[in-house]
Short mmCIF file of C-alpha atoms in Angstrom, two decimals:
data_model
loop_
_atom_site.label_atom_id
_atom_site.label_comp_id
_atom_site.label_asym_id
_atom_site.label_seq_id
_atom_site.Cartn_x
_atom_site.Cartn_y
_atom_site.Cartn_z
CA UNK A 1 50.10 -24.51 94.08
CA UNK A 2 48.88 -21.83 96.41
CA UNK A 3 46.32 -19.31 95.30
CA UNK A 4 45.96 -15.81 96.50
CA UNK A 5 42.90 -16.18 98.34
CA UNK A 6 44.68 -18.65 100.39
CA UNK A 7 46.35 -16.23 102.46
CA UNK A 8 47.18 -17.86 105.86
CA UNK A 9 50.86 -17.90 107.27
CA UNK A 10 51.56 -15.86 103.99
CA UNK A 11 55.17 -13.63 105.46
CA UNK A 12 54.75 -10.56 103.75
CA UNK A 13 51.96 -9.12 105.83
CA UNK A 14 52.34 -6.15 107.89
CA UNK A 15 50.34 -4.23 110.36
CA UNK A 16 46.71 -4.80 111.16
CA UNK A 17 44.77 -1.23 109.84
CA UNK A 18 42.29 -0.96 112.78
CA UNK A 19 40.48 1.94 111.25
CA UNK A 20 36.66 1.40 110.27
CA UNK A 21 35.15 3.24 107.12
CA UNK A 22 31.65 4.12 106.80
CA UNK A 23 29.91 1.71 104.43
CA UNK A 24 28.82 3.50 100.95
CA UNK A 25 25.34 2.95 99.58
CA UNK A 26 26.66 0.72 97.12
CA UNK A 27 28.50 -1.44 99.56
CA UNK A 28 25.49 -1.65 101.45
CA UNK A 29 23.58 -2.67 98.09
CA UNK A 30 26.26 -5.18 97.49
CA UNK A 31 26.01 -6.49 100.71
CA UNK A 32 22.25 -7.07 100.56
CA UNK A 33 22.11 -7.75 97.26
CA UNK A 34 24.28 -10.65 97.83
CA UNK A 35 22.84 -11.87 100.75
CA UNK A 36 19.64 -12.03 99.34
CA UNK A 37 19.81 -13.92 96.31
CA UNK A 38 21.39 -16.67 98.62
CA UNK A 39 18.50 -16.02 100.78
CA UNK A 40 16.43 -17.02 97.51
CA UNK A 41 18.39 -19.84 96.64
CA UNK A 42 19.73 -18.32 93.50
CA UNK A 43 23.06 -18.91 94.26
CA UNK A 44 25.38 -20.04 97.04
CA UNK A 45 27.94 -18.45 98.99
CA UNK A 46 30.77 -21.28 97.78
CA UNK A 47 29.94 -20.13 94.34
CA UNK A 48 30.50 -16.35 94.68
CA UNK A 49 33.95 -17.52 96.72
CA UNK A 50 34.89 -20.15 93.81
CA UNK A 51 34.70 -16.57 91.72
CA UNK A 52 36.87 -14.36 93.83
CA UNK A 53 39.45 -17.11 93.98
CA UNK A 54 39.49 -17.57 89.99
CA UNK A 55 40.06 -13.72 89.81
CA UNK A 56 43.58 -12.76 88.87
CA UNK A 57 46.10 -12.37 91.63
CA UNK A 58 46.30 -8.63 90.42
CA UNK A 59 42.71 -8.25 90.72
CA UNK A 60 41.95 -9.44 93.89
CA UNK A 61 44.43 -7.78 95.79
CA UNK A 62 43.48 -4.68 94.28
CA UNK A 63 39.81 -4.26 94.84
CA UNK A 64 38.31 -3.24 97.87
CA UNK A 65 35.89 -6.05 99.47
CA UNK A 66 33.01 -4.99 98.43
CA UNK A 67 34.39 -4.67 94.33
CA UNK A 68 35.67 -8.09 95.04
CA UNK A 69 32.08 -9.15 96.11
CA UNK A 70 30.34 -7.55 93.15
CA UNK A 71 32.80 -8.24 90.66
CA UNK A 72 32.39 -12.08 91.88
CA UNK A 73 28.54 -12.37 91.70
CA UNK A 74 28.47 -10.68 88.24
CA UNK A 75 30.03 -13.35 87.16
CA UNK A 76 27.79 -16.06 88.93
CA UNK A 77 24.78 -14.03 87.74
CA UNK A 78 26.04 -14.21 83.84
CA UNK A 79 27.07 -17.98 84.33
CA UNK A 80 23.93 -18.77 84.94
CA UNK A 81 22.30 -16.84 82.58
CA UNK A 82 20.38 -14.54 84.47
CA UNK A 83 22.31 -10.90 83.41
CA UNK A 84 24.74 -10.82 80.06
CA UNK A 85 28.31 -8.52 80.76
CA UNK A 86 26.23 -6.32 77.48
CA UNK A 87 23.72 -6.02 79.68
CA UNK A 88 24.96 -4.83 82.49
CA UNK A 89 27.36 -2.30 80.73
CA UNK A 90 24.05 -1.01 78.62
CA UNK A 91 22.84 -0.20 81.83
CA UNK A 92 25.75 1.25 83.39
CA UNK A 93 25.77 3.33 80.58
CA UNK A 94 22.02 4.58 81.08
CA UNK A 95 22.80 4.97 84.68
CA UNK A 96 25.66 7.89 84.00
CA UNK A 97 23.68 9.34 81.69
CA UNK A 98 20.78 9.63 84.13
CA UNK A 99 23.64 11.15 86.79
CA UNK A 100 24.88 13.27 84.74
CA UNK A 101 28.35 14.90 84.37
CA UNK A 102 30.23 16.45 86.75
CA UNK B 1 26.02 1.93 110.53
CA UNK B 2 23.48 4.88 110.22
CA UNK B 3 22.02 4.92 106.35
CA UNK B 4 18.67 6.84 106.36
CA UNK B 5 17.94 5.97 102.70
CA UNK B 6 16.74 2.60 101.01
CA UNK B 7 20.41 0.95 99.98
CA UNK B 8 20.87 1.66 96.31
CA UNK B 9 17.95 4.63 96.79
CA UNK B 10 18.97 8.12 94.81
CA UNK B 11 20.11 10.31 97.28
CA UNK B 12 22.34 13.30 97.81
CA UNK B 13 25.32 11.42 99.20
CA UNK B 14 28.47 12.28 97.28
CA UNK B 15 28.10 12.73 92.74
CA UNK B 16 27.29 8.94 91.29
CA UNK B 17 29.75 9.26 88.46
CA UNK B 18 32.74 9.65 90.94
CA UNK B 19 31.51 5.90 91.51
CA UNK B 20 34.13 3.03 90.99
CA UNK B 21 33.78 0.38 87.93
CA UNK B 22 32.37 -1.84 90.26
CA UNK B 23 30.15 -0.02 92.24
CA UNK B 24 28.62 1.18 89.24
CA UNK B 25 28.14 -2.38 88.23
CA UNK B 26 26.12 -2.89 91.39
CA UNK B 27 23.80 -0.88 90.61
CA UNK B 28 23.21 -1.39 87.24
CA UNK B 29 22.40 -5.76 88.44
CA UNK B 30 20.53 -4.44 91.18
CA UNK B 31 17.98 -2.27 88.32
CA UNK B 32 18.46 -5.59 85.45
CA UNK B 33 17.33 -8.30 88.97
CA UNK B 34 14.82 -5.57 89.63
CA UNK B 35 13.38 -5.49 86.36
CA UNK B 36 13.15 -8.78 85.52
CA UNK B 37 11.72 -9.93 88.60
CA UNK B 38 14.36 -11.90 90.14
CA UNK B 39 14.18 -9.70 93.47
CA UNK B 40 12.42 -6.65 94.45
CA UNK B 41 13.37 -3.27 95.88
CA UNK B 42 11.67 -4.07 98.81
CA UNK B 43 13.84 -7.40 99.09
CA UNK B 44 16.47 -6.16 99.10
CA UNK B 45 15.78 -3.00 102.06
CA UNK B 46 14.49 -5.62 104.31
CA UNK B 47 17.90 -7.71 104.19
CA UNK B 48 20.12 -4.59 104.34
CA UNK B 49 17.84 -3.56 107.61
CA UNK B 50 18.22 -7.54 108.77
CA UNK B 51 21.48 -6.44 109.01
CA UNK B 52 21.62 -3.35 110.41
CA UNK B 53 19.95 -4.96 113.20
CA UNK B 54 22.23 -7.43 113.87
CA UNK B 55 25.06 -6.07 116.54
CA UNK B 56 27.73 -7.52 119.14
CA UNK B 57 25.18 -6.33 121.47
CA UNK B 58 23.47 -9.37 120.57
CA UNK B 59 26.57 -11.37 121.50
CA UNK B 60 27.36 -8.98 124.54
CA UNK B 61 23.97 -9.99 126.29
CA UNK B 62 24.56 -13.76 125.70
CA UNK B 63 28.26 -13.15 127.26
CA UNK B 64 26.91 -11.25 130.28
CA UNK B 65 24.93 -14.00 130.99
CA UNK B 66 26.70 -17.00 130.96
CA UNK B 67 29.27 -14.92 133.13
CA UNK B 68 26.68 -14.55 135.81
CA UNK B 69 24.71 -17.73 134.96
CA UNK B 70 26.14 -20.74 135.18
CA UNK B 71 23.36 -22.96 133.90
CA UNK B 72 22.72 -20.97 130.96
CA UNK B 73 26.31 -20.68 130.08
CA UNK B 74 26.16 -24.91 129.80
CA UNK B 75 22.94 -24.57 127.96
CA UNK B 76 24.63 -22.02 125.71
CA UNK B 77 27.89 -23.76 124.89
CA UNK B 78 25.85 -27.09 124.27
CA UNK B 79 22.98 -25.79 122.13
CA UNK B 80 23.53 -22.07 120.73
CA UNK B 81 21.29 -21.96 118.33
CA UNK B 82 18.36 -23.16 120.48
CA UNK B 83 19.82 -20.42 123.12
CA UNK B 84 19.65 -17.65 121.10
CA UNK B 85 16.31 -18.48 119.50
CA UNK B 86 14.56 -18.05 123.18
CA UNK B 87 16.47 -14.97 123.54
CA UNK B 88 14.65 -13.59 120.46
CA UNK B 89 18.33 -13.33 118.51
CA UNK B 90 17.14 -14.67 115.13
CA UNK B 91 20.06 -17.18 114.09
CA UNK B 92 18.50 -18.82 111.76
CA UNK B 93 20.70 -18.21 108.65
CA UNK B 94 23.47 -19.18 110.60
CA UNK B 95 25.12 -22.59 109.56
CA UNK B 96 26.44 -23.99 112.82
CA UNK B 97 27.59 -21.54 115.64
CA UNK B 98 30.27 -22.86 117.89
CA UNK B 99 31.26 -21.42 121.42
CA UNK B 100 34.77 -21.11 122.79
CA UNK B 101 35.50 -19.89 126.23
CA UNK B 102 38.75 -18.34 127.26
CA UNK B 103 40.19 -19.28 130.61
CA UNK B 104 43.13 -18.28 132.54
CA UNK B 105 45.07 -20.46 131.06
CA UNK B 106 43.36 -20.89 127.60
CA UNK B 107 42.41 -18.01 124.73
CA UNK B 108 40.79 -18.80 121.76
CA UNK B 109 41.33 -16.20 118.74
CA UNK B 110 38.85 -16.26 115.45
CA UNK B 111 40.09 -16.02 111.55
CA UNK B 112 39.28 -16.83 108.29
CA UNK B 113 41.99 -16.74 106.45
CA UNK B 114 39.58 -17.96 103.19
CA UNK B 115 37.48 -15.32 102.82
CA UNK B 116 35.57 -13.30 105.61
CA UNK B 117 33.62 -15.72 107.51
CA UNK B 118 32.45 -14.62 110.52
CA UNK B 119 28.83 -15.10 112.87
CA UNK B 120 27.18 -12.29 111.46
CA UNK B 121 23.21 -12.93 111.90
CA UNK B 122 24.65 -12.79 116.00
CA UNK B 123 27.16 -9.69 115.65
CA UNK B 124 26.56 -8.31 112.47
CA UNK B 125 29.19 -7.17 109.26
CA UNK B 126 32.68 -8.20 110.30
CA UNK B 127 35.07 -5.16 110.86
CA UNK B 128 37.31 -4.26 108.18
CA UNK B 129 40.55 -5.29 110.39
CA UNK B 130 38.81 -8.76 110.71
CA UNK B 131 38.57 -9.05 105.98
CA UNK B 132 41.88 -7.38 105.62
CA UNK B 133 44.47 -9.50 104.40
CA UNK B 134 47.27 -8.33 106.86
CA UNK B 135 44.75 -10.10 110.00
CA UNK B 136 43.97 -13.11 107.39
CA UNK B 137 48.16 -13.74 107.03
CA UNK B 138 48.77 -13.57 110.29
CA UNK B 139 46.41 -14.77 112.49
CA UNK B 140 47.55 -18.26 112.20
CA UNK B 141 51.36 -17.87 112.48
CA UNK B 142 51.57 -15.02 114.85
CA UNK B 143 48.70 -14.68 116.72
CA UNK B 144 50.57 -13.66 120.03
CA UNK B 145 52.43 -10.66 117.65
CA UNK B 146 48.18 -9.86 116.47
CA UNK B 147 47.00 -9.64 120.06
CA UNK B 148 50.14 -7.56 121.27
CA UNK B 149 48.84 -5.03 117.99
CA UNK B 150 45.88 -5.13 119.98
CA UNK B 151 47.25 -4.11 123.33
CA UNK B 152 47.39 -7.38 124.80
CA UNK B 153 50.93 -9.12 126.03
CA UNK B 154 50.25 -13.00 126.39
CA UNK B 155 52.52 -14.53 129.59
CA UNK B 156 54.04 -17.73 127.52
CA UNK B 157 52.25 -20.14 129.82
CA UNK B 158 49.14 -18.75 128.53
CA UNK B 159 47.76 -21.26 125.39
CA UNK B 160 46.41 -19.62 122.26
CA UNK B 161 43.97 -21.83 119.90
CA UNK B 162 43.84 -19.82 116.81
CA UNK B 163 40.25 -20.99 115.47
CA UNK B 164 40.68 -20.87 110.87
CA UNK B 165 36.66 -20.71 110.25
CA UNK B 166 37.28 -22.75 106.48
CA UNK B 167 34.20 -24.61 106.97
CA UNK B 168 30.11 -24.47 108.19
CA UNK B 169 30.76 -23.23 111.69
CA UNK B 170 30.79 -19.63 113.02
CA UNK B 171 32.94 -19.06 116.32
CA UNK B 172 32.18 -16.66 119.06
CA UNK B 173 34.73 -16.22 122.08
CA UNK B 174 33.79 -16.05 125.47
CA UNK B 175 35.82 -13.57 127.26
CA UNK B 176 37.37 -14.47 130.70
CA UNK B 177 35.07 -12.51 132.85
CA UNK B 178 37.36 -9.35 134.25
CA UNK B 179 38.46 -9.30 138.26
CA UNK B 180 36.50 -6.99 140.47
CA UNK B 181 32.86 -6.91 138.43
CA UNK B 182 31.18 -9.63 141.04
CA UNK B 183 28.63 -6.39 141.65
CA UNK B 184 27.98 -5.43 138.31
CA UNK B 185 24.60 -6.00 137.06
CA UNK B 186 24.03 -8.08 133.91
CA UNK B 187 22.76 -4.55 131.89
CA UNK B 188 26.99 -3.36 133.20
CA UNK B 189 28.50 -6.29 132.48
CA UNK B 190 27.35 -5.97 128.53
CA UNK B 191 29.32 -2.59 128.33
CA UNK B 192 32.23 -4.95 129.09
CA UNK B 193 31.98 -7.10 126.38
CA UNK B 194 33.26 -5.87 122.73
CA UNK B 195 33.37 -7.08 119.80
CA UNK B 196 36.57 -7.54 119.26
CA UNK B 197 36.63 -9.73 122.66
CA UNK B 198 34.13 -12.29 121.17
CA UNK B 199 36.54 -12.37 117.99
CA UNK B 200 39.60 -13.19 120.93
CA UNK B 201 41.96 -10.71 120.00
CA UNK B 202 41.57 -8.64 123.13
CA UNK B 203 40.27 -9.25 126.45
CA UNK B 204 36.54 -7.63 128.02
CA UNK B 205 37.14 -3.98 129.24
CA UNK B 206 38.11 -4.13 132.78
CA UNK B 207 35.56 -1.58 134.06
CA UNK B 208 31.86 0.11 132.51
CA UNK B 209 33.15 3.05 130.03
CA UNK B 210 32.53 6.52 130.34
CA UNK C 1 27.74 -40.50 103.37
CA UNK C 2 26.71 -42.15 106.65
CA UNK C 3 27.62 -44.44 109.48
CA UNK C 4 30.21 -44.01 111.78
CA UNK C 5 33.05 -40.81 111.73
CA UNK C 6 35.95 -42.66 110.16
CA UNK C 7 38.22 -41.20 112.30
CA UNK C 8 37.44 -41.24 115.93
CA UNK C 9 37.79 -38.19 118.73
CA UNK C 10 41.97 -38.16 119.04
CA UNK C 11 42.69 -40.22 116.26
CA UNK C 12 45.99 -38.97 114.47
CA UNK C 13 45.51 -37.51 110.81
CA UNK C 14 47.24 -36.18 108.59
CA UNK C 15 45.82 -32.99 105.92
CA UNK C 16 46.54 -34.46 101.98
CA UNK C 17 48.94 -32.41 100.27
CA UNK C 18 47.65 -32.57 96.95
CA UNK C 19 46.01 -29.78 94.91
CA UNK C 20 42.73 -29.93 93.52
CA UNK C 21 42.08 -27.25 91.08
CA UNK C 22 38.59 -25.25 91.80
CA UNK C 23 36.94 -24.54 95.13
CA UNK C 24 38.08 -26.08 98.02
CA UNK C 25 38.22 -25.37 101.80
CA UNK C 26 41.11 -26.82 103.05
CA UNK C 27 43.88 -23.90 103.30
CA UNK C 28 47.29 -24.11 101.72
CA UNK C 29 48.92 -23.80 104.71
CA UNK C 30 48.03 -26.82 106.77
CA UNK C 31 48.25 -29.59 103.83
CA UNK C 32 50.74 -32.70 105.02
CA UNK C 33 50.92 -31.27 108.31
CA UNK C 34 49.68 -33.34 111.20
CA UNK C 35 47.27 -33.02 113.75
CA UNK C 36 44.43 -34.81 116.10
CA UNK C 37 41.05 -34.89 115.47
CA UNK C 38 39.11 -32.70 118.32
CA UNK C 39 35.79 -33.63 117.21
CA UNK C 40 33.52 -34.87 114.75
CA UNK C 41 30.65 -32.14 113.94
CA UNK C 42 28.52 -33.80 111.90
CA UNK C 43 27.53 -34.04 107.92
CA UNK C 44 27.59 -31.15 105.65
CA UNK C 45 27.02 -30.77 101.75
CA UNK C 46 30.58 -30.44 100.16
CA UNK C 47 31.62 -27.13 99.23
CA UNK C 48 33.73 -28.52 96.82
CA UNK C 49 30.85 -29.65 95.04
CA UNK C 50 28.44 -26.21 95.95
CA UNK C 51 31.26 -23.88 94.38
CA UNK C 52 30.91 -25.51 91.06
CA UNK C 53 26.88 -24.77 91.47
CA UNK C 54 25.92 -28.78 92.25
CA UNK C 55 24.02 -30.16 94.95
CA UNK C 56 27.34 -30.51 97.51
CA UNK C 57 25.59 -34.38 98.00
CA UNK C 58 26.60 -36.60 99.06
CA UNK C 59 27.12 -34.78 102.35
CA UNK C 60 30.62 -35.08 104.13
CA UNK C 61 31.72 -35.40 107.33
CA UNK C 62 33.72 -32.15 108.91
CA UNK C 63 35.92 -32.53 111.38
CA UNK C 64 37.77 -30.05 113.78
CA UNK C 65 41.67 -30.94 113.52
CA UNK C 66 44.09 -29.72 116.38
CA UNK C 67 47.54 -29.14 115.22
CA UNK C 68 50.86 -27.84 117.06
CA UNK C 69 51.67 -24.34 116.16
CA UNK C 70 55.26 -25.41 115.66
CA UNK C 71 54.10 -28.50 113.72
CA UNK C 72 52.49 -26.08 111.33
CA UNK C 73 55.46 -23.05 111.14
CA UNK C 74 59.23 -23.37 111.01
CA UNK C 75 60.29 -21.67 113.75
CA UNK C 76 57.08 -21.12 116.23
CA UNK C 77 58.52 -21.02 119.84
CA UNK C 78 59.08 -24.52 120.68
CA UNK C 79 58.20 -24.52 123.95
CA UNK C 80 54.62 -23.39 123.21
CA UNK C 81 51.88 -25.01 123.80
CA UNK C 82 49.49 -23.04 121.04
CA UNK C 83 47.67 -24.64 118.75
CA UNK C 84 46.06 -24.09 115.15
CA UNK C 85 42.24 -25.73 114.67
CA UNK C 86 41.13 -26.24 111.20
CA UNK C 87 37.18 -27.47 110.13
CA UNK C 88 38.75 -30.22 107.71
CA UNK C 89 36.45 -32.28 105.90
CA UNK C 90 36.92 -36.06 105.65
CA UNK C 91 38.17 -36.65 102.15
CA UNK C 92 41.63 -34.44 102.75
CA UNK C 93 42.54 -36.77 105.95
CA UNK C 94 44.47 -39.41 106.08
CA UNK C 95 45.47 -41.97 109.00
CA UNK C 96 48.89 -40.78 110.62
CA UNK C 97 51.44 -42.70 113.23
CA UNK C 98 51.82 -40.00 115.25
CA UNK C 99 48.93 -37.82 116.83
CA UNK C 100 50.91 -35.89 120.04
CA UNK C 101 47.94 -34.56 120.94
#
């Protein structure tokens, strides 16, 4: 059984999109964000991969890399107990509301 | 990348609630780490400015040199790490870091079809061609097709060792050192070397750039 | 794990085919094909172990496999001689007849 992730030699690819974006603040957040709390030891970088791989096959081809990478270590933050999915939406929540509309 | 605020700061930069799911969710486990102590603001600017600092000018130099120094290309190829430690590039956080040099008759090329791995505490974030899923397919079944995308036509005697990075070590390509540069300085030579050359899908720029 | 590499520099292996459910390393694509082993690099703590949040000990060896591009993909040009390299870690090789490295 092959797994989405595993990608290599897969036939239906196409042309290689050269173009660079310009990395949002949240991508950069994600990306230190991630890198640090492997920097702390609070998790490893096999467990934020085992998480993208257990995504659905809809999901992960879907989200951009960085979504990917967040969506992955919310999910090895609430495994081990250090956020709860309430929690994070509260805050979410208290976020917009502090943005306001548009 | 030029970002003049702290990552995650308030800023002016484009209306937060036009923000995906996701990215929203970033922020909102960046404020609940935050305020439980788990890491600080301050944390987390110093790693995004860790690597900001880290770009394939850092692998350029380390190219340039073993091209015009023979002894340090040996020392280099044996013991990176080490290398690039005395050279002040802080590869620390690097796993293992493997060198592959391209010869005449002999081109490595770098993938992870995986995930995204890729020597970034040497060159920095990978480019987005490098994570997309098109380069991750086909790297290992057509890598002559990948390099002709990339402006390069491989004669067939020419072999091509397509590197998948599924493990602990992080490849960088040597470049075959362009004809004609014998006079270039080691400070020209770097303006030769581009990323994409120490990932092995093209070849150094034949001449300094404009 | 310690001692001596089980397989040695050139030694013909061969990438299991089975599938292990959770995280593993060793990409679809290359299971039962066979290849030479390049090099040994060492001892490393087992991702398969590290995705699942334990201690990835006992360590493992890695090894860097060589294979054929047209031992890996029906239809690769035949008359190439490009290859495929792979960071395979000890438990998913086996001993094979045939290296033609």
């Amino acid at each position: 059984m092959k797994r989405t992730h595993d990608m290599g030699g897969d036939t239906d690819a196409g042309a290689i999109d050269r173009t660079e974006h310009a990395m949002d603040d949240w991508e950069v957040l994600a990306d230190a964000l991630n890198q640090v709390l492997g920097v702390k030891g609070i998790k490893c970088t096999d467990e934020t991969r085992r998480a993208r791989e257990d995504m659905d096959s809809e999901a992960y081809l879907s989200l951009s890399y960085y979504e990917r990478w967040i969506a992955s270590l919310e999910t090895i933050l609430v495994e081990k107990g250090l956020v709860t999915r309430e929690e994070v939406d509260r805050k979410v929540a208290e976020l917009e509301n502090r943005w306001g509309e548009p | 990348m030029a970002h003049e605020h702290e990552p995650g700061e308030e800023h002016e930069a484009g209306p937060r609630h036009e923000l995906s799911h996701w990215a929203k969710r970033a922020y909102a486990m960046r404020d609940i780490l935050v305020e439980k102590g788990v890491v600080t603001e301050n944390d987390i600017r110093q790693q995004a400015e860790f690597t900001e600092s880290k770009t394939p000018a850092n692998g350029a130099r380390l190219v340039a040199l073993s091209w015009t120094d023979p002894e340090f290309k040996a020392r280099f190829m044996a013991d990176p790490k080490k290398v690039c430690a005395e050279m002040g590039i802080d590869a620390s956080t690097l796993n293992e870091f493997v060198i592959l040099e391209n010869t005449d008759k002999v081109r490595h090329m770098v993938v992870c079809t995986l995930c995204s791995c890729y020597p970034r505490p040497i060159l920095g974030r990978p480019p987005d061609w490098y994570k997309s899923f098109n380069y991750r397919k086909r790297a290992v079944n057509d890598p002559r097709g990948v390099m002709r995308e990339f402006g390069l036509d491989l004669p067939d005697d020419v072999e091509v060792r397509v590197h998948d990075s599924t493990a602990d070590m992080r490849y960088l390509v040597i470049p075959a050192r362009p004809a004609g540069t014998e006079n270039l300085s080691v400070e020209e030579l770097e303006k030769l070397v581009t990323r994409d050359s120490m990932i092995g899908v093209m070849d150094a720029l034949p001449s300094v750039p404009e | 794990m310690s001692g001596a590499a089980v397989f040695r520099d050139g030694a013909a292996v061969r990438v299991k085919s089975h599938f292990k459910p959770g995280h593993v390393r060793t990409p679809f694509y290359i299971k039962g094909k066979t290849g030479w082993v390049e090099r040994c690099y060492g001892e490393f703590r087992n991702p398969e172990s590290l995705g699942h949040s334990g201690d990835g000990l006992p360590r493992v060896r890695l090894y860097l496999v060589g294979f054929h591009q047209q031992d890996v993909w029906d239809g690769y040009d035949a008359g190439s001689k490009d290859k495929v390299f792979v960071d395979i870690f000890e438990h998913w090789l086996e001993p094979a007849a045939d290296a033609g490295a």
